[in-house]
XYZ file of C-alpha atoms in Angstrom:
630
model
C -12.557 0.520 37.539
C -12.459 2.301 40.490
C -9.500 5.826 39.102
C -6.744 5.739 41.191
C -7.213 8.499 43.757
C -3.430 8.499 45.329
C 1.014 7.906 43.656
C 0.522 4.538 45.363
C -2.760 3.981 43.270
C -0.955 4.528 40.847
C 2.215 3.052 40.424
C -0.295 -0.573 40.975
C -1.690 0.301 38.342
C 1.632 0.709 35.917
C 2.717 -2.226 37.053
C -0.553 -4.152 35.959
C -0.762 -2.262 31.877
C 3.753 -2.710 32.099
C 3.324 -6.955 33.429
C 0.353 -6.623 30.669
C 2.486 -5.968 28.153
C 5.402 -7.726 29.136
C 3.075 -10.654 29.608
C 1.890 -10.423 25.932
C 5.112 -9.841 24.682
C 6.326 -13.251 26.225
C 4.173 -15.411 25.146
C 5.041 -14.117 21.601
C 8.323 -14.837 22.464
C 7.584 -18.552 23.641
C 5.189 -19.159 20.061
C 8.919 -18.047 18.515
C 11.031 -20.064 20.191
C 8.343 -23.165 20.063
C 7.940 -23.000 16.147
C 11.941 -22.344 15.284
C 12.998 -25.691 17.168
C 10.128 -27.290 15.240
C 12.101 -26.174 12.546
C 10.534 -23.142 10.957
C 13.735 -21.310 8.934
C 11.067 -18.935 7.374
C 10.610 -15.238 9.354
C 7.656 -14.881 11.460
C 5.600 -11.873 11.530
C 3.292 -10.534 14.090
C -0.181 -9.323 12.755
C -1.100 -6.471 14.579
C -5.338 -5.929 15.442
C -6.732 -3.776 14.248
C -8.183 -1.173 16.831
C -10.247 1.951 16.643
C -7.144 4.711 15.680
C -7.349 6.236 18.941
C -7.209 3.424 21.735
C -4.314 0.900 19.266
C -1.534 2.047 21.104
C -3.126 1.869 24.825
C -3.609 -1.670 23.934
C -0.268 -3.552 23.666
C 3.072 -1.898 23.754
C 3.789 -2.366 19.867
C 7.929 -2.203 19.916
C 7.993 -5.263 22.380
C 6.061 -7.232 19.833
C 7.955 -6.108 17.059
C 11.609 -7.168 19.353
C 9.958 -11.057 19.757
C 9.228 -11.367 16.669
C 11.436 -9.481 14.979
C 8.840 -8.520 12.450
C 5.890 -6.662 13.085
C 2.763 -5.934 10.356
C -0.345 -4.570 10.852
C -4.302 -5.828 10.087
C -6.713 -3.105 7.958
C -9.970 -2.748 9.661
C -12.140 -0.228 9.076
C -12.894 0.209 13.380
C -14.347 3.906 13.965
C -17.856 4.238 11.963
C -18.382 7.952 12.662
C -17.968 10.528 9.265
C -16.584 7.981 7.082
C -15.536 9.916 3.394
C -15.019 7.055 1.628
C -15.711 3.428 1.212
C -19.142 1.228 1.811
C -21.014 -1.825 3.285
C -18.379 -2.259 6.334
C -15.165 -0.820 4.974
C -14.935 2.601 4.723
C -13.141 4.989 6.202
C -12.833 8.324 8.465
C -10.402 11.029 7.645
C -8.742 9.676 11.300
C -8.424 6.123 10.071
C -6.701 6.744 6.668
C -4.322 8.889 8.641
C -3.782 5.743 10.900
C -4.234 3.174 7.991
C -1.952 4.633 5.543
C 0.674 6.866 6.717
C 0.585 6.060 10.660
C 0.821 2.367 11.256
C 3.247 2.301 7.956
C 5.874 4.800 9.365
C 5.838 3.100 12.233
C 5.990 0.136 11.334
C 9.212 0.066 8.942
C 11.020 1.918 12.223
C 9.805 -0.892 13.830
C 10.804 -3.823 11.633
C 13.680 -2.330 9.961
C 14.903 -5.496 8.412
C 11.872 -6.303 6.574
C 9.001 -4.674 4.323
C 6.254 -3.422 5.820
C 3.583 -5.716 5.703
C 0.101 -5.174 5.224
C -1.290 -8.739 6.401
C -4.453 -8.834 6.066
C -6.679 -6.331 4.038
C -9.691 -6.219 2.221
C -9.765 -6.139 -2.165
C -13.619 -4.542 -1.282
C -13.460 -0.919 -2.566
C -10.495 0.190 -4.825
C -9.457 3.219 -2.477
C -9.902 0.813 0.976
C -7.214 -1.480 -0.286
C -4.337 0.994 -2.162
C -4.602 3.375 1.521
C -1.349 1.851 3.391
C 0.418 2.389 0.176
C 0.665 6.084 0.735
C 2.417 6.046 3.687
C 5.037 3.443 2.906
C 3.079 -0.002 3.108
C 5.538 -2.274 0.568
C 3.457 -5.483 0.794
C -0.336 -6.310 0.991
C -2.075 -9.205 1.423
C -5.843 -9.183 -0.163
C -7.305 -11.730 2.894
C -9.978 -14.013 1.871
C -8.350 -14.574 -1.211
C -10.287 -17.257 -2.504
C -13.550 -18.088 -1.628
C -13.561 -22.570 -0.589
C -17.190 -24.351 -1.434
C -19.146 -23.982 1.039
C -17.097 -21.611 3.430
C -15.912 -23.932 7.345
C -18.033 -22.568 9.285
C -15.620 -23.495 11.749
C -13.257 -20.825 11.016
C -15.411 -18.146 9.497
C -18.144 -15.891 11.557
C -21.033 -16.435 8.940
C -21.772 -19.344 6.857
C -20.815 -17.254 4.037
C -18.074 -15.497 5.141
C -15.455 -15.533 2.641
C -18.119 -13.950 0.082
C -16.032 -11.013 -0.121
C -13.180 -12.998 -1.757
C -11.946 -11.676 -4.809
C -11.786 -15.647 -6.886
C -15.124 -17.280 -6.901
C -14.976 -21.597 -5.455
C -15.094 -22.348 -9.308
C -11.601 -19.876 -9.673
C -14.338 -16.591 -11.468
C -13.494 -13.291 -10.239
C -15.757 -11.048 -8.577
C -15.934 -7.201 -9.478
C -13.213 -6.828 -6.857
C -10.980 -8.794 -8.487
C -9.997 -5.713 -10.613
C -8.777 -3.744 -7.222
C -6.165 -5.576 -6.313
C -4.763 -6.681 -9.994
C -4.683 -3.471 -10.718
C -2.339 -2.314 -8.183
C -0.085 -5.865 -8.191
C -0.011 -5.852 -11.638
C 1.940 -2.393 -11.248
C 3.757 -3.187 -8.438
C 4.913 -6.345 -9.304
C 6.125 -4.545 -12.368
C 8.364 -2.475 -10.570
C 9.744 -5.584 -8.908
C 13.035 -4.770 -5.997
C 13.075 -1.521 -6.681
C 9.426 -0.567 -5.266
C 10.474 -2.451 -1.876
C 13.828 -0.847 -1.882
C 12.516 2.203 -2.608
C 12.727 5.210 -0.003
C 9.595 7.321 1.746
C 11.691 11.019 1.867
C 11.710 13.099 5.015
C 12.772 15.711 7.121
C 11.235 15.504 10.161
C 9.812 12.650 12.188
C 6.985 12.213 14.837
C 8.710 11.195 18.834
C 6.289 8.031 19.295
C 6.412 6.565 23.017
C 3.841 4.137 24.611
C 4.976 4.722 28.313
C 3.175 6.988 28.948
C -0.312 5.361 27.782
C -0.033 3.376 30.435
C -1.403 5.639 33.054
C -3.148 7.402 30.793
C -6.687 5.613 31.157
C -5.953 6.245 34.600
C -5.722 9.480 35.235
C -7.518 11.838 37.889
C -7.865 15.389 38.632
C -5.548 14.706 42.078
C -3.213 12.814 39.732
C -2.652 15.475 37.085
C 0.525 16.399 37.257
C 1.485 13.169 36.317
C -0.612 11.979 34.293
C -1.062 15.537 32.203
C -0.430 15.005 28.455
C 0.067 10.964 28.521
C -2.442 10.005 25.811
C 0.712 10.474 23.759
C -0.789 7.732 20.669
C -3.833 9.698 20.326
C -1.895 13.382 20.250
C 1.138 11.913 17.915
C -1.700 11.109 15.527
C -3.150 14.065 15.725
C -0.392 15.629 14.480
C -0.167 13.521 11.938
C -3.433 14.670 10.188
C -2.793 18.298 10.650
C 0.181 17.458 8.658
C -1.617 15.122 5.860
C -3.370 17.741 5.552
C -0.483 20.388 5.200
C 1.165 17.938 2.309
C 3.913 17.451 4.948
C 5.791 14.772 4.639
C 7.246 12.914 7.852
C 8.397 9.543 9.737
C 7.559 8.115 12.557
C 10.198 6.826 15.750
C 9.611 5.667 18.624
C 11.738 7.553 21.260
C 11.801 4.605 23.543
C 14.049 2.138 21.570
C 15.633 4.829 18.827
C 18.815 5.280 18.793
C 20.431 9.276 19.225
C 21.901 8.422 15.721
C 18.314 7.725 14.813
C 16.835 10.993 16.612
C 19.224 13.275 15.472
C 19.112 11.536 11.743
C 16.019 15.079 10.813
C 15.948 18.818 10.812
C 13.220 18.797 13.734
C 12.320 16.142 15.089
C 8.399 16.480 17.168
C 7.598 14.717 20.146
C 4.585 15.344 21.795
C 5.290 15.929 25.791
C 4.076 14.242 28.528
C 4.615 14.958 32.608
C 5.945 11.006 32.132
C 8.692 9.961 30.252
C 11.170 7.528 30.397
C 14.965 8.581 32.227
C 16.696 7.018 29.379
C 14.548 8.356 26.704
C 14.669 12.353 28.185
C 18.746 11.946 28.610
C 18.426 11.362 24.518
C 16.445 14.068 23.644
C 18.154 15.781 25.720
C 20.729 15.614 23.554
C 18.973 16.523 20.410
C 19.148 19.629 19.156
C 16.372 19.224 16.301
C 14.081 18.377 19.476
C 10.703 20.299 19.815
C 8.560 18.985 22.542
C 4.953 20.205 21.863
C 2.522 20.153 24.440
C 2.078 22.602 27.549
C 3.453 20.046 29.816
C 7.391 19.575 30.880
C 8.457 15.406 31.169
C 8.589 15.909 35.040
C 8.661 12.067 36.133
C 10.563 8.810 35.153
C 8.615 5.112 34.403
C 8.528 3.931 38.018
C 7.108 7.526 38.775
C 10.075 9.336 40.483
C 10.839 12.580 40.095
C 13.148 12.789 36.564
C 13.182 16.246 34.474
C 16.354 16.013 32.527
C 14.670 18.308 30.081
C 13.572 21.089 31.921
C 15.644 23.315 30.922
C 14.049 24.331 27.706
C 13.183 27.860 28.095
C 9.836 28.642 29.450
C 8.966 31.776 26.964
C 8.302 29.608 23.743
C 5.287 28.260 26.420
C 2.523 28.701 24.299
C 3.325 31.195 21.664
C 1.214 30.738 18.826
C 3.171 33.580 16.860
C 6.707 34.460 16.756
C 7.959 36.523 14.241
C 9.029 34.623 11.012
C 12.549 36.022 11.142
C 13.693 35.229 15.131
C 16.406 32.976 15.322
C 15.530 29.715 17.255
C 18.107 28.979 20.253
C 20.689 26.463 20.194
C 18.173 25.331 23.119
C 15.560 23.279 22.206
C 11.359 23.911 21.760
C 8.665 23.857 23.279
C 5.649 24.457 20.812
C 1.828 23.822 22.074
C -0.366 20.896 19.942
C -2.490 23.810 17.780
C 1.321 25.308 16.700
C 1.119 26.822 13.209
C 1.726 24.255 10.580
C 4.255 27.786 8.461
C 5.632 27.776 11.896
C 6.699 23.561 11.436
C 7.544 24.284 7.816
C 9.815 27.348 9.076
C 11.436 25.329 11.266
C 12.214 22.129 8.468
C 13.634 24.656 5.966
C 15.555 26.678 8.373
C 17.787 23.597 9.607
C 17.635 22.476 5.407
C 15.347 20.038 5.486
C 12.508 20.075 2.388
C 9.034 20.547 3.806
C 7.316 18.712 1.164
C 8.178 15.939 -1.282
C 4.848 16.100 -3.889
C 1.667 18.176 -3.891
C -0.741 19.248 -5.910
C -2.786 22.407 -6.612
C -5.701 21.854 -5.020
C -6.816 20.736 -1.134
C -7.776 17.244 -0.333
C -5.351 15.956 -3.064
C -2.360 14.133 -0.887
C 0.556 13.389 -3.192
C 3.960 11.058 -1.766
C 7.106 9.795 -3.530
C 9.309 7.340 -2.732
C 12.577 7.018 -4.666
C 14.172 3.464 -5.837
C 17.102 2.967 -7.837
C 15.961 3.295 -10.913
C 12.277 4.575 -10.350
C 10.590 7.527 -8.453
C 6.837 6.053 -7.188
C 4.277 8.775 -7.338
C 1.529 7.936 -5.093
C -1.684 10.545 -4.805
C -5.202 10.230 -3.217
C -8.644 12.153 -4.445
C -10.294 12.600 -1.052
C -12.413 14.976 -3.238
C -16.076 13.768 -4.236
C -15.432 15.063 -7.026
C -12.936 14.189 -9.618
C -9.701 16.384 -9.923
C -7.721 17.520 -12.749
C -4.406 19.764 -12.718
C -1.051 19.853 -11.492
C 1.168 17.637 -9.718
C 4.523 18.415 -8.549
C 7.106 16.047 -6.741
C 10.438 16.476 -5.712
C 13.068 14.193 -6.808
C 16.020 12.670 -5.367
C 18.259 15.519 -5.882
C 15.343 18.074 -4.702
C 15.111 19.442 -8.011
C 11.210 19.976 -9.007
C 9.350 18.191 -11.044
C 5.633 18.448 -12.692
C 2.994 16.086 -14.007
C -0.723 16.876 -15.227
C -3.131 14.224 -13.797
C -6.982 13.452 -13.961
C -8.299 11.149 -11.472
C -11.927 10.353 -10.548
C -13.180 11.427 -6.808
C -12.029 9.094 -4.505
C -9.377 7.179 -5.709
C -6.066 6.344 -5.000
C -3.631 6.459 -8.542
C -0.154 5.111 -8.516
C 2.392 6.493 -11.417
C 5.530 4.704 -11.802
C 8.462 7.615 -13.090
C 12.286 6.998 -15.069
C 14.245 9.564 -15.986
C 11.713 11.987 -15.727
C 9.455 9.927 -18.121
C 6.029 8.732 -16.850
C 6.471 4.543 -17.688
C 3.983 3.088 -15.462
C 0.300 4.037 -13.750
C -2.724 2.448 -11.802
C -5.636 3.811 -11.485
C -8.783 2.970 -9.023
C -12.547 3.734 -10.226
C -15.524 2.539 -10.998
C -17.945 2.588 -14.175
C -19.923 5.381 -13.494
C -16.620 7.889 -13.112
C -14.727 9.179 -16.641
C -11.520 8.891 -18.524
C -8.334 9.305 -16.357
C -5.357 10.257 -18.051
C -1.155 11.146 -16.561
C 0.790 13.073 -18.600
C 5.154 13.987 -18.200
C 7.374 16.239 -20.330
C 7.203 13.380 -23.443
C 5.030 10.276 -22.141
C 1.604 10.396 -21.497
C -1.021 7.544 -20.589
C -4.640 8.428 -21.198
C -7.711 5.411 -20.537
C -11.608 6.571 -21.427
C -12.917 3.844 -19.007
C -12.767 3.357 -15.212
C -10.251 1.018 -13.329
C -7.003 0.578 -15.236
C -3.273 0.076 -15.048
C -0.489 0.703 -17.808
C 2.911 -1.519 -16.152
C 5.923 -1.669 -17.814
C 6.798 -5.303 -18.940
C 10.338 -5.991 -20.527
C 10.368 -3.781 -23.119
C 6.904 -3.390 -24.042
C 4.184 -2.524 -21.950
C 1.064 -4.446 -20.174
C -2.481 -3.385 -19.693
C -5.467 -3.815 -18.107
C -8.977 -3.231 -16.831
C -12.158 -3.384 -15.222
C -14.131 -1.775 -18.248
C -13.964 -1.604 -21.513
C -12.920 1.116 -23.457
C -9.532 3.355 -25.131
C -5.768 3.543 -24.002
C -4.516 6.070 -25.700
C -0.276 6.281 -24.683
C 3.028 8.367 -26.397
C 6.382 6.927 -25.563
C 9.287 9.421 -27.006
C 10.887 5.840 -27.925
C 7.641 5.131 -29.818
C 6.570 1.964 -30.692
C 8.801 -0.174 -33.275
C 8.896 -3.356 -33.107
C 6.169 -4.398 -30.003
C 3.265 -6.757 -31.793
C -0.174 -6.401 -29.623
C -1.998 -9.170 -28.141
C -4.987 -10.064 -25.779
C -4.653 -12.491 -22.947
C -7.588 -14.263 -21.616
C -8.361 -15.515 -17.816
C -8.892 -18.281 -19.816
C -5.586 -18.245 -20.356
C -5.711 -18.601 -24.348
C -4.149 -15.521 -26.018
C -5.258 -13.734 -29.379
C -4.171 -11.133 -32.067
C -5.509 -7.504 -31.918
C -4.559 -3.848 -33.706
C -3.714 -0.832 -32.700
C -3.692 2.717 -34.059
C -0.584 4.314 -34.416
C 0.561 8.005 -35.554
C 4.240 8.890 -34.430
C 4.755 8.214 -30.564
C 1.111 7.815 -30.255
C -0.650 4.577 -29.573
C -4.449 3.909 -30.192
C -5.647 0.323 -28.455
C -9.675 -0.305 -28.442
C -9.836 -2.664 -24.563
C -12.832 -4.940 -24.694
C -13.039 -6.733 -21.249
C -14.911 -9.680 -21.754
C -16.962 -10.108 -25.149
C -17.931 -13.758 -26.570
C -14.128 -15.608 -26.273
C -13.667 -14.543 -23.176
C -12.360 -12.248 -20.051
C -9.911 -9.774 -20.497
C -7.077 -10.184 -18.640
C -4.489 -7.922 -19.983
C -3.743 -6.720 -23.541
C 0.180 -6.808 -24.067
C 2.726 -4.801 -25.842
C 5.842 -6.811 -26.614
C 9.093 -7.289 -28.753
C 9.672 -10.042 -30.541
C 11.104 -13.342 -28.989
C 9.779 -15.593 -25.863
C 7.775 -14.116 -23.597
C 9.700 -12.660 -20.815
C 9.140 -14.590 -18.113
C 6.380 -12.646 -15.329
C 4.443 -12.996 -18.751
C 5.204 -17.109 -18.458
C 4.149 -17.109 -14.876
C 0.505 -15.265 -15.109
C 0.049 -17.896 -18.043
C 1.153 -21.034 -16.006
C -1.338 -19.457 -13.193
C -3.912 -18.431 -15.667
C -4.217 -22.584 -16.672
C -3.463 -23.746 -13.796
C -6.970 -21.934 -12.727
C -8.756 -22.664 -15.690
C -8.522 -26.728 -15.030
C -9.478 -26.061 -11.554
C -12.716 -24.579 -13.397
C -13.020 -27.504 -15.106
C -12.645 -29.464 -12.191
C -15.303 -27.564 -10.545
C -17.286 -27.870 -13.630
C -17.257 -31.871 -14.475
C -17.262 -32.541 -10.764
C -19.498 -35.794 -10.378
C -21.490 -36.439 -7.746
C -20.710 -38.911 -4.724
C -23.846 -40.620 -5.148
C -22.269 -41.436 -9.118
C -20.858 -44.941 -10.082
C -17.061 -44.915 -10.625
C -15.643 -43.522 -13.443
C -13.200 -45.818 -15.827
C -10.661 -42.992 -15.855
C -9.877 -40.358 -13.036
C -10.716 -36.804 -14.454
C -7.825 -35.448 -12.834
C -5.665 -37.473 -14.286
C -7.335 -35.581 -17.518
C -7.655 -32.597 -16.269
C -3.760 -33.027 -14.703
C -2.510 -34.648 -18.509
C -4.198 -31.375 -20.238
C -2.223 -29.322 -17.925
C 0.869 -30.924 -18.497
C 0.519 -30.068 -21.806
C -0.776 -26.737 -21.406
C 3.100 -25.768 -19.847
C 5.015 -27.174 -23.464
C 2.644 -24.461 -24.659
C 3.233 -22.356 -22.643
C 6.957 -22.561 -22.459
C 6.749 -22.544 -26.159
C 5.177 -19.385 -26.041
C 7.173 -16.624 -28.298
C 5.525 -13.413 -30.283
C 6.304 -13.608 -33.803
C 6.789 -9.818 -36.209
C 4.177 -9.651 -38.630
C 4.035 -7.020 -40.799
C 0.971 -5.330 -40.708
C 0.633 -5.332 -37.214
C 0.720 -1.838 -37.239
C -2.453 -1.266 -39.334
C -5.279 0.974 -38.122
C -8.263 -1.383 -35.903
C -10.501 -0.526 -39.869
C -7.728 -2.441 -41.667
C -8.672 -4.584 -44.471
C -9.500 -8.982 -44.050
C -6.400 -9.720 -45.545
C -4.526 -7.085 -43.720
C -6.318 -8.621 -40.508
C -6.008 -12.451 -41.592
C -2.267 -11.229 -41.072
C -2.843 -9.814 -37.849
C -3.753 -13.246 -36.332
C -1.049 -15.430 -37.566
C 1.479 -12.659 -35.863
C 0.818 -14.827 -32.617
C 1.485 -18.000 -32.643
C 1.658 -21.077 -30.483
C 5.110 -23.706 -31.012
C 3.618 -26.098 -29.317
C 1.803 -29.480 -31.194
C -1.834 -29.793 -32.274
C -2.674 -32.199 -29.870
C -1.313 -30.448 -27.040
C -3.404 -27.675 -28.308
C -7.191 -30.198 -28.854
C -5.729 -31.334 -24.815
C -6.671 -28.178 -23.814
C -9.114 -26.366 -25.760
C -7.193 -23.802 -27.258
C -7.004 -21.968 -30.496
C -4.383 -23.056 -32.874
C -3.017 -18.942 -33.472
């Protein structure tokens, strides 16, 4: 394509880009209208495809797509293979993509679809850091794609005959190693419940993004530099985001073209990459923002029709290119013009001088990112260790009232962890890892959680806890209220429930975790009070029993060449599943005076432990499913 050489040529290119954006948006509107006319009442989202981080904004008008569908989600697929620092097997991330998928996209989607959760519509569970990355910047819902593999894969819907081999679940419902990447995260997030979804990511600075200049950024030429200067606003805005992430500064992203005046002035500081081309209405809004700082070396001079428009030219020229102004210099009410490479401490000073907080969470080492969310009851701290070696040190996070609290943490290299805090105490955590790593831990003031294995989770479950891990190890827990009234058991992926023993000394509890043995693969260990099991456990048990039924169907399904079977196997399995549900509905935790004995107790104590957990079903239901009577 020949670059434009005159303003008339550039106008034609701009019209073509504008038409393309509108065409895609109108096509999406037509699809949404068709679904509504067909009776679809559920929320409809548009799935934003992956793209190289520096080209994403030039492909489509994101705000137009969000308005057309009402809800904009996004995919996570690595597109930039240069200099990855984490991952492998096709799922690796460079630092730029880490910021793009972990911070930029979630926070831009939050601004474009405020009435809906920040949705990651497609992401692979093949690598734990990769899967958890969007949670660093505010993702609220994640869909693992592909979740289950068919047998055989449908060649009409995939690029390769075995395209779904990355799925966590195999065709017979057995699990792959990557299953635990998803289970670790989802166990903790489901325990946090609506409080996690409603939790807000605090920030005192926002990056302002505009798609309009990008329409001409691809068609620049030397003769048109005065019009196209600085128009690669998406790339420049993300470069700024990368610097803020490295510095640990919390930020939001707003679309300055569609944001209201109230949206733009809600932050102590608004940083907007400046371009020679900027919509007239946007210039008018920004001119009324006393918190504005334009970034770059040019001021807006043209509007969306390439007509002269310089509503922001009252910015004082002496600040242009000034890298080192005195720290005690009073900023005037006039708007600021800062260079793209302005020192980070200058940004910190501007935020704090205007009454904000630059950092809401940080570690005492470089390359360890900490983000914070505040819910109604819970505080969620996310930590990403981008270093190749483990991190052992202190984390500082800011509470909703602005006060500071501290945690001590140990996390493996190139891993992400999530920590749930209530009343300044650690009540749950999920840590990534692999078998080659040492223990991880989280310590609060009076509470702590530690696991000697690798990837694992400790999640609140009613008044009890749920523990799960990919490998065997030893959990060591401490909580100020102690462990009285809680009964331990082991839940297998088969749906069977087995009694276990734990060791308790005061507020400390030690639990030997067995991930797999001759009895089966462990789903989780439970520490629950007496009485009926909590509803989330009942729901999960029902799902496990359904998966077990599917495994049985796969194992005994006869070849089609065999003759007819008098009693269909599906009926037999359906009957067994119905009886399993009867057991599930009656599942209760019953007390045992010896349940808190150390694991090296005598045989009589161990037999008493086995009787402490009972199914309140009849013996026929137990025999039908092959589960032991506990």
